[in-house]
PDB file of C-alpha atoms in Angstrom:
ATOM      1  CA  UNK Q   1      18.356   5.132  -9.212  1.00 62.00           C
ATOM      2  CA  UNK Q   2      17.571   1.485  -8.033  1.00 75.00           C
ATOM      3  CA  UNK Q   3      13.939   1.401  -6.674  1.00 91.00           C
ATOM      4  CA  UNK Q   4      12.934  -1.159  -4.095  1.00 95.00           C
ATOM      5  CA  UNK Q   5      13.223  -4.728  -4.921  1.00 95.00           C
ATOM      6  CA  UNK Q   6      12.152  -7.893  -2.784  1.00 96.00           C
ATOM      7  CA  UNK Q   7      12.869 -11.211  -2.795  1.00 97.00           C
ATOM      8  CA  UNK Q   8      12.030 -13.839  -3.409  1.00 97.00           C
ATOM      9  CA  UNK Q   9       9.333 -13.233  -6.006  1.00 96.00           C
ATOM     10  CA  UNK Q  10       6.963 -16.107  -4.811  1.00 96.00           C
ATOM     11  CA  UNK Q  11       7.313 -18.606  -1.695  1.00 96.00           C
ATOM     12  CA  UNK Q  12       5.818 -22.245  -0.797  1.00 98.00           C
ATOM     13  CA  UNK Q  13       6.046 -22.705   2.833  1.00 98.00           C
ATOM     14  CA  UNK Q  14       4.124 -25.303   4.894  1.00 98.00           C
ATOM     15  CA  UNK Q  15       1.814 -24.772   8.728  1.00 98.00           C
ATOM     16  CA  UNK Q  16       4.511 -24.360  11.349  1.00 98.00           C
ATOM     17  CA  UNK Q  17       7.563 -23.580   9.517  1.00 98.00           C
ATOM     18  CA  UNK Q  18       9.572 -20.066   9.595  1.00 98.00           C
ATOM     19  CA  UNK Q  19      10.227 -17.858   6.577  1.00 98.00           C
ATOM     20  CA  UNK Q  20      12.386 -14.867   6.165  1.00 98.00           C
ATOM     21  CA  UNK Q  21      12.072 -12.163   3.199  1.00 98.00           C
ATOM     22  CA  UNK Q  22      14.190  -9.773   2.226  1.00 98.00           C
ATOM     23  CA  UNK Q  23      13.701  -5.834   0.763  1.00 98.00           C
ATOM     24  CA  UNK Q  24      16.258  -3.364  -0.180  1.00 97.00           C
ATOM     25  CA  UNK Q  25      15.413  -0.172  -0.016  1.00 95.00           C
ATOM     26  CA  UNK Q  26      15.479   3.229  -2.925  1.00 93.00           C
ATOM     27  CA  UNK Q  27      18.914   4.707  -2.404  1.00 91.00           C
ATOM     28  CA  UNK Q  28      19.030   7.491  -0.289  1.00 91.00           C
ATOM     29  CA  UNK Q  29      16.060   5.773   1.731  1.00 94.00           C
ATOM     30  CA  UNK Q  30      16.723   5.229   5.912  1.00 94.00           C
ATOM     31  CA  UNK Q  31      13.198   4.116   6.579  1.00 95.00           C
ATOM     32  CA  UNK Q  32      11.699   0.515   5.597  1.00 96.00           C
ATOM     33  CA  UNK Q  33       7.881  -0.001   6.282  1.00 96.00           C
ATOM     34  CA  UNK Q  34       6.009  -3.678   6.155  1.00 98.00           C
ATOM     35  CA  UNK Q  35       2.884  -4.270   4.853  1.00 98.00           C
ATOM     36  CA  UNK Q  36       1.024  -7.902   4.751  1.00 98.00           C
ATOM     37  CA  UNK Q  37      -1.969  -7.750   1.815  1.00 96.00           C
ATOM     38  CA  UNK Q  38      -4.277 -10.760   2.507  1.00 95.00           C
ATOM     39  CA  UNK Q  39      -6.118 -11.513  -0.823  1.00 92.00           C
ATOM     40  CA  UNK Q  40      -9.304  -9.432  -1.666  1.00 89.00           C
ATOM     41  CA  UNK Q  41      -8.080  -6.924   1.207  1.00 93.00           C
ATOM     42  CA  UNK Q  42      -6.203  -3.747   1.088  1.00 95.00           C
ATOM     43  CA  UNK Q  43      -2.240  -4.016   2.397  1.00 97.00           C
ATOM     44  CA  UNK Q  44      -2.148  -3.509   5.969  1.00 97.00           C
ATOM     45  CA  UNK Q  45       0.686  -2.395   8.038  1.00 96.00           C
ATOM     46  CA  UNK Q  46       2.898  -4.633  10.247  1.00 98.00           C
ATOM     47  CA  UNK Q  47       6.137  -2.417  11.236  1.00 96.00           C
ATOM     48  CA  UNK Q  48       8.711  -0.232  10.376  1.00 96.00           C
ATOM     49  CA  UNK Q  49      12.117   0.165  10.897  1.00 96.00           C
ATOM     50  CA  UNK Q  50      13.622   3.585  10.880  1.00 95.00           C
ATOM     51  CA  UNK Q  51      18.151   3.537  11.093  1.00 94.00           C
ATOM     52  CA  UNK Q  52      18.375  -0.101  12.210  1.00 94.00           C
ATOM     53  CA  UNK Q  53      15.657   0.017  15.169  1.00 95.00           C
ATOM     54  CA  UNK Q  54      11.732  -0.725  15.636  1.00 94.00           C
ATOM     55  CA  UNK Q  55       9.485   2.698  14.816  1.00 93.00           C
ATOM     56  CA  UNK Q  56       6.089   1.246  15.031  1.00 93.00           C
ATOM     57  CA  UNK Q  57       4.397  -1.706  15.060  1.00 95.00           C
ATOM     58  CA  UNK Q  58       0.566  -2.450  13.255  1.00 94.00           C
ATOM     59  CA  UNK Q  59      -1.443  -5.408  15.112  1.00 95.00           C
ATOM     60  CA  UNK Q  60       0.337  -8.505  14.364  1.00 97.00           C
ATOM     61  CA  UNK Q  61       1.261 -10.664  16.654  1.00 97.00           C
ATOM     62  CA  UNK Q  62       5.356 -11.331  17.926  1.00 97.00           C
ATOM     63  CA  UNK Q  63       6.315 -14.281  15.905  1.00 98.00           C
ATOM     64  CA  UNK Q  64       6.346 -11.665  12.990  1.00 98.00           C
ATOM     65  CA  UNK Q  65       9.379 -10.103  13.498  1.00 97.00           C
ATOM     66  CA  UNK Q  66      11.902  -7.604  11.407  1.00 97.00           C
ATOM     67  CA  UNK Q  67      15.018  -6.486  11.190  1.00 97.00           C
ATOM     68  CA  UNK Q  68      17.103  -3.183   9.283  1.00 97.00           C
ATOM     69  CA  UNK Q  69      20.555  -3.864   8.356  1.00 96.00           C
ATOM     70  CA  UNK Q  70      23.346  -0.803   8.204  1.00 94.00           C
ATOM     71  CA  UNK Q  71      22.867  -0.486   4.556  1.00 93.00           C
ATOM     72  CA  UNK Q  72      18.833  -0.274   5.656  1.00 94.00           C
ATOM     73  CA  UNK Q  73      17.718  -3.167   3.585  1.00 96.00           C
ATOM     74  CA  UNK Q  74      15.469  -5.560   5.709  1.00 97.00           C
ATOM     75  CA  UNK Q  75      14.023  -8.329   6.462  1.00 98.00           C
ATOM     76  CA  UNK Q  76      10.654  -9.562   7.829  1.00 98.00           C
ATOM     77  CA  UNK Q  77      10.787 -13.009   9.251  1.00 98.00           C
ATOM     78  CA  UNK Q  78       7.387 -15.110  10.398  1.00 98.00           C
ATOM     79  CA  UNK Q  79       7.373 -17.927  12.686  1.00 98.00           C
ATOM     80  CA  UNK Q  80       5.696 -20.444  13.374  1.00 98.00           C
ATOM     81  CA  UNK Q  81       3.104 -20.271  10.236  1.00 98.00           C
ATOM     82  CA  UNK Q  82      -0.232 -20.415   9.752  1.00 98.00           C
ATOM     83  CA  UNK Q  83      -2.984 -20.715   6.850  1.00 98.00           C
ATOM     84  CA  UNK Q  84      -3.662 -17.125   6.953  1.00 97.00           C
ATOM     85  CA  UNK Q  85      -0.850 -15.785   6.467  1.00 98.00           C
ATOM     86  CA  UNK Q  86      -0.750 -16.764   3.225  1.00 98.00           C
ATOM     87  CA  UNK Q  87      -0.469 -13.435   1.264  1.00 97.00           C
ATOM     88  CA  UNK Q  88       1.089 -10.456  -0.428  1.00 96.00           C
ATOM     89  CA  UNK Q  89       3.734  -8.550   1.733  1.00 97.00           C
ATOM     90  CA  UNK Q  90       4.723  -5.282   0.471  1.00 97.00           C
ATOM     91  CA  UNK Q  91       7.794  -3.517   1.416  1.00 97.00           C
ATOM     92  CA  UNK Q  92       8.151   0.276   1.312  1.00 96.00           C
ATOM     93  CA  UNK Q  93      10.769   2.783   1.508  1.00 95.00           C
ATOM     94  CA  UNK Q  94      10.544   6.121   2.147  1.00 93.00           C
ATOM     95  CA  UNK Q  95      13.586   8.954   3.048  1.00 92.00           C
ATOM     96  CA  UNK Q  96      13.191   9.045   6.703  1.00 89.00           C
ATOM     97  CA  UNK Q  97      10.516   8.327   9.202  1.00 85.00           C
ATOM     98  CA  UNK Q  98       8.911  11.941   9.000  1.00 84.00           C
ATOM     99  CA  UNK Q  99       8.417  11.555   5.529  1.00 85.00           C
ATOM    100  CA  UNK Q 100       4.903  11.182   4.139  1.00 84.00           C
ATOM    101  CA  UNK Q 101       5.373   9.171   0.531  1.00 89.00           C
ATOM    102  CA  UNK Q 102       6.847   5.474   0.891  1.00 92.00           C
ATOM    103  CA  UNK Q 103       8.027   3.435  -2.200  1.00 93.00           C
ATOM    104  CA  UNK Q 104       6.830   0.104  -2.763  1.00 94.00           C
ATOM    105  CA  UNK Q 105       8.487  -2.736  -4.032  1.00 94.00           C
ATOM    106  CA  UNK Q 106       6.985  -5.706  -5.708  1.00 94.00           C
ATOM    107  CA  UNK Q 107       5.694  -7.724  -3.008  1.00 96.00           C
ATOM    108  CA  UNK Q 108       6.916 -11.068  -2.463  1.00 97.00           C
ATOM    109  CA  UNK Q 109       3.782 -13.994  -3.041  1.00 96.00           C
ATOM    110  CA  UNK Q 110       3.812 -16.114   0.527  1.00 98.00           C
ATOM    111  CA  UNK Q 111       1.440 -19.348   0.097  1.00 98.00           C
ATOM    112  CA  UNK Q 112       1.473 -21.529   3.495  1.00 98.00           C
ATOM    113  CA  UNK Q 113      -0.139 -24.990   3.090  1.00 97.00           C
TER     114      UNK Q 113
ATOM    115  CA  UNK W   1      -9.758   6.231  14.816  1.00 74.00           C
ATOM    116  CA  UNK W   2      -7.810   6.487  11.164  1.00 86.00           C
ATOM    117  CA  UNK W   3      -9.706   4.513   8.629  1.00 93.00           C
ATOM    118  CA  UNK W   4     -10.699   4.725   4.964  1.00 96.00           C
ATOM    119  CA  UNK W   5     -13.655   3.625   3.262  1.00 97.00           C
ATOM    120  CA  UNK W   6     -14.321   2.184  -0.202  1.00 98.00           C
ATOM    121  CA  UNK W   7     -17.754   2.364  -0.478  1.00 97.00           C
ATOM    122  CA  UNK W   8     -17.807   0.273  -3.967  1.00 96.00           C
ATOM    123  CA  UNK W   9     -15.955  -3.238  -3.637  1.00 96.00           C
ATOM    124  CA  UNK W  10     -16.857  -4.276  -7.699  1.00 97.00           C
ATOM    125  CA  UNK W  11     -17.380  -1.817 -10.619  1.00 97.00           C
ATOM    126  CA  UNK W  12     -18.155  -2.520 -14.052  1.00 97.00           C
ATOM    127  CA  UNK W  13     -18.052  -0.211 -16.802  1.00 97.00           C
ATOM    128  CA  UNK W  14     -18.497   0.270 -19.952  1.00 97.00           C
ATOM    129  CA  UNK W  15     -15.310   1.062 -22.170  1.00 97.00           C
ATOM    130  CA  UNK W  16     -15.283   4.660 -22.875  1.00 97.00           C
ATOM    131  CA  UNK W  17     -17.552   5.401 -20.426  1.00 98.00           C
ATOM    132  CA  UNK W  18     -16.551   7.402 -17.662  1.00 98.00           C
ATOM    133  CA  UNK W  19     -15.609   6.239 -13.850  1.00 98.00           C
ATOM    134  CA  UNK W  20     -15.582   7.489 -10.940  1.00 98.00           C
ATOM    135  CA  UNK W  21     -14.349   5.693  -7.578  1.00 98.00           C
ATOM    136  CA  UNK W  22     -15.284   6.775  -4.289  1.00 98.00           C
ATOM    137  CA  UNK W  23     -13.014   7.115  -1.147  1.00 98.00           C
ATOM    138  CA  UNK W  24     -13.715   8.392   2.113  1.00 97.00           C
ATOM    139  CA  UNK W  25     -11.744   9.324   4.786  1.00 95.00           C
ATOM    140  CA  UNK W  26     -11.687   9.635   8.733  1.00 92.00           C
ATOM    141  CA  UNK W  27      -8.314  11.488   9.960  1.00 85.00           C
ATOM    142  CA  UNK W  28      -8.246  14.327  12.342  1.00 78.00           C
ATOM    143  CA  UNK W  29      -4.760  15.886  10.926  1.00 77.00           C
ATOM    144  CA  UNK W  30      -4.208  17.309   7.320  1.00 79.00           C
ATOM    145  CA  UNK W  31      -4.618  14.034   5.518  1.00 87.00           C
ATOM    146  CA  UNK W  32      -1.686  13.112   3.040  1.00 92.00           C
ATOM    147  CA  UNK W  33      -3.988  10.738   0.303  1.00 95.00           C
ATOM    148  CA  UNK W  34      -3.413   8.569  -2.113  1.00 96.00           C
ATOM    149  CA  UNK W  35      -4.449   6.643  -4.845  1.00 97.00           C
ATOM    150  CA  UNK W  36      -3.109   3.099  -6.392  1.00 96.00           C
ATOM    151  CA  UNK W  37      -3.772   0.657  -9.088  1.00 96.00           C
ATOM    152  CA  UNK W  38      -3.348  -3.126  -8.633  1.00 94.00           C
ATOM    153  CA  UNK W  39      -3.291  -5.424 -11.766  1.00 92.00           C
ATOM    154  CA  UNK W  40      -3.633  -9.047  -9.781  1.00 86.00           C
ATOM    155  CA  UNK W  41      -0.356 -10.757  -8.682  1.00 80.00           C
ATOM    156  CA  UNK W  42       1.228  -7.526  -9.392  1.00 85.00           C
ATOM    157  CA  UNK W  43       2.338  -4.689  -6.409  1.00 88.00           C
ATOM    158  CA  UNK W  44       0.994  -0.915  -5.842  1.00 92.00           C
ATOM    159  CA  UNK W  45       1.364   1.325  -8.812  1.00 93.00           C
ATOM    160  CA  UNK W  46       1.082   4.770  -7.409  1.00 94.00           C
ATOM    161  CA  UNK W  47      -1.990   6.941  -9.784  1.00 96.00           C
ATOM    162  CA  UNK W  48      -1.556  10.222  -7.753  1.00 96.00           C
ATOM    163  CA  UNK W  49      -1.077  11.769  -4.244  1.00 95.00           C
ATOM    164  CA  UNK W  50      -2.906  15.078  -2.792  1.00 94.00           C
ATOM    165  CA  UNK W  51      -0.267  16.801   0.111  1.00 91.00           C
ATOM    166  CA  UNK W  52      -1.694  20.321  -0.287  1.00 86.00           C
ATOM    167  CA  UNK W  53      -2.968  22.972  -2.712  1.00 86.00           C
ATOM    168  CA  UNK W  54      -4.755  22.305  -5.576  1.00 88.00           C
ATOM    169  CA  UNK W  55      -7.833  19.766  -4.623  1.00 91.00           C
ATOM    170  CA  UNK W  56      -7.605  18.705  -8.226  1.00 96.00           C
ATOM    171  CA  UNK W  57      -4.819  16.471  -8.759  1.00 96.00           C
ATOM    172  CA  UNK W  58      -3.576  15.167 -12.258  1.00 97.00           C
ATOM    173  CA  UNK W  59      -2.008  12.024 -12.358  1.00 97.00           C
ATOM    174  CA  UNK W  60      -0.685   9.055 -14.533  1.00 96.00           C
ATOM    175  CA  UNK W  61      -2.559   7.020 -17.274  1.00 95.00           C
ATOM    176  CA  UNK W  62      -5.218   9.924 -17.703  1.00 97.00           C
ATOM    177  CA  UNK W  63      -6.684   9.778 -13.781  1.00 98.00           C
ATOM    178  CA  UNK W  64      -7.188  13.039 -11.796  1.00 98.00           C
ATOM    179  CA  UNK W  65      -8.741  12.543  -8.000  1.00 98.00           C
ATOM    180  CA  UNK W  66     -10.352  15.288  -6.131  1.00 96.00           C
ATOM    181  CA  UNK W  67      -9.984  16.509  -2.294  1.00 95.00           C
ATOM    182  CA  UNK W  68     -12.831  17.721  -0.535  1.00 94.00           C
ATOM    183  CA  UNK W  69     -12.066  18.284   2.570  1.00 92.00           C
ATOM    184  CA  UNK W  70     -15.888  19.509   3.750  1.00 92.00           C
ATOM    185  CA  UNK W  71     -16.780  15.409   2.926  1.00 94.00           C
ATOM    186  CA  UNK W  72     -13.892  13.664   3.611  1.00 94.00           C
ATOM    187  CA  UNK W  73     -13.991  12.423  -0.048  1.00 96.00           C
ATOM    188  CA  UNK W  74     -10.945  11.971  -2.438  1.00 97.00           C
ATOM    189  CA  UNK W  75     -12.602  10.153  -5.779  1.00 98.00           C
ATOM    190  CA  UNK W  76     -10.781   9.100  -8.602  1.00 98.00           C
ATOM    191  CA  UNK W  77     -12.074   9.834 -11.844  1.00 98.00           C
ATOM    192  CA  UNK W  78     -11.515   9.132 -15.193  1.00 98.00           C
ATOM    193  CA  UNK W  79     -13.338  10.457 -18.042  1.00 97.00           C
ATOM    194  CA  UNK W  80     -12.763   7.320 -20.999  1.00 98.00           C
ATOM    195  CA  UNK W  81     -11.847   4.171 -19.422  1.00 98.00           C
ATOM    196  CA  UNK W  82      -9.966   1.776 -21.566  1.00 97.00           C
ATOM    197  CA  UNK W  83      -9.675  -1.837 -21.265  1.00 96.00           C
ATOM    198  CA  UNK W  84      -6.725  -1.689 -20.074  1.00 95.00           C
ATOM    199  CA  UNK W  85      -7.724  -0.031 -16.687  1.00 97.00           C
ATOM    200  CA  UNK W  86      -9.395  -2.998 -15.322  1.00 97.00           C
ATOM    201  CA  UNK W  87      -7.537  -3.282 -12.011  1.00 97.00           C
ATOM    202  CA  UNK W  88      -7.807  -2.833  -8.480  1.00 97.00           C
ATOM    203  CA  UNK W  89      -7.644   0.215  -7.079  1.00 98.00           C
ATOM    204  CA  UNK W  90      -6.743   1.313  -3.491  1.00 98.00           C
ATOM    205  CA  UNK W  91      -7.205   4.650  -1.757  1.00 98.00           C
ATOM    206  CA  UNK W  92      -4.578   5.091   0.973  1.00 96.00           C
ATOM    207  CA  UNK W  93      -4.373   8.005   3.779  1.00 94.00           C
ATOM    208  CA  UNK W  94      -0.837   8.306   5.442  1.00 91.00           C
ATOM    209  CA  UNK W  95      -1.001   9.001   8.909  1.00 88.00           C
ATOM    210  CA  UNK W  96       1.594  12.071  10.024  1.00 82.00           C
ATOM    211  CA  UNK W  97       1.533  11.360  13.722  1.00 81.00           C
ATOM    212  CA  UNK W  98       3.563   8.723  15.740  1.00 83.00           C
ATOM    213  CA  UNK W  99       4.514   6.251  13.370  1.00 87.00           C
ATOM    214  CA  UNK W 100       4.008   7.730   9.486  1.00 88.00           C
ATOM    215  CA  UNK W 101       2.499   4.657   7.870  1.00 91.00           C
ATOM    216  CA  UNK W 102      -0.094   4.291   5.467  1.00 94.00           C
ATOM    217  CA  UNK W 103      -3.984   3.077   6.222  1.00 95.00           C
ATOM    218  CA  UNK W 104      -5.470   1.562   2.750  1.00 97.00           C
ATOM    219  CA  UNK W 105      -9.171   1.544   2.007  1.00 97.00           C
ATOM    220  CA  UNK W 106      -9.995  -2.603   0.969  1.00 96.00           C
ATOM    221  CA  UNK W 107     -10.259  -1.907  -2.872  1.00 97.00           C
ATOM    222  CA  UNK W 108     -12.316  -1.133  -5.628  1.00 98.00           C
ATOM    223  CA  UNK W 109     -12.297  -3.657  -8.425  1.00 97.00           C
ATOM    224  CA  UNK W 110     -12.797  -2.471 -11.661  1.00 98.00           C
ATOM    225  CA  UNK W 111     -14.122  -4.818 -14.916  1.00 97.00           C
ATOM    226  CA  UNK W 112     -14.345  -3.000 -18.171  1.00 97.00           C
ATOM    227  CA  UNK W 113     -16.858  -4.376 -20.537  1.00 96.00           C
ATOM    228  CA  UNK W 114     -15.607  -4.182 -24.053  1.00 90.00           C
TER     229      UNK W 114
END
């Protein structure tokens, strides 16, 4: 059984420019949750997507946007960037949006200059 | 409103001495809890996870966390920390209304003294 993997491992973007990253989920696993770690803080939550569609959203503002593809890997894109986003973001799995456990992948490093 | 609380940001210990790491929770529902380790530039390990029934929960690398529901407390203790344990360590509550998501504590970080 695959767990969940993210990529890429690290990223160098610069103020203003758009990134995407990518997660695939555990097998089995319909429900893909975001989470942005800032350094020295605990992860905090941005979204999740639950069969392809929005199921929440954490305070972040609308250039950070996601989306769940039919084999319910996703992605979490960020425009316009800024300084402060430079930091960890986690992604999670878990079996379905009523479940209570989520599966974290590695993180992916961002680093905005 | 959902939050949990880390009392202790930095810890430093002796190694072989015991720890214990506080965590405190506010969540009006059955609270789902959680504790993970953090070795830096690394992701979440997951230590252990209360859902129900026992308030004493074993989990990996030697760790066991208790519930108590009458303080809103779920510490993580260890009783011989090795070298190896110096980390960072997050308590997390998942929430089990509206969207199920997890709300992290902002870390205990842990230096073992050798």
């Amino acid at each position: 059984e695959t767990g969940v993997t993210q990529s890429p491992t690290h990223l160098i973007k610069t103020r203003g420019q758009q990134v995407t990253l990518r997660c695939s989920s555990q097998s089995g696993h319909n429900t893909v949750s975001w989470y942005q770690q800032a350094l020295g803080q605990g992860p905090q939550f941005i979204f999740q997507y639950y069969r392809e569609e929005e199921n929440g959203r954490g305070n972040f503002p609308p250039r950070f946007s996601g989306l769940q593809f039919p084999n319910y890997s996703s992605e979490l894109n960020v425009n316009a960037l800024e300084l402060d986003d430079s930091a960890l973001y986690l992604c999670a799995s878990s079996l379905s949006k009523g479940a209570y456990e989520q599966y974290f992948g590695p993180g992916t490093r961002l680093t905005v200059t | 409103a959902q939050s949990v609380t880390q009392p202790d940001i930095h810890i430093t210990v002796s190694e072989g001495a015991s720890l214990e790491l506080r965590c405190n929770y506010s969540y009006g529902a059955t609270p789902y809890l959680f504790w993970y380790v953090q070795s830096p530039g690394q992701g979440l390990q997951l230590l252990l996870k209360y859902f129900s029934g026992d308030t004493l929960v074993q989990g990996i690398k030697g760790f066991e966390a208790e519930f108590k529901r009458s303080q809103s407390s779920f510490n993580l203790r260890k009783p011989s920390v090795h070298w190896s344990d110096a980390a960072e360590y997050f308590c997390a509550v998942a929430t089990t209304s509206g969207t199920y998501k997890y709300i992290f504590g902002t870390g205990t970080r842990l230096k073992v003294l050798a």
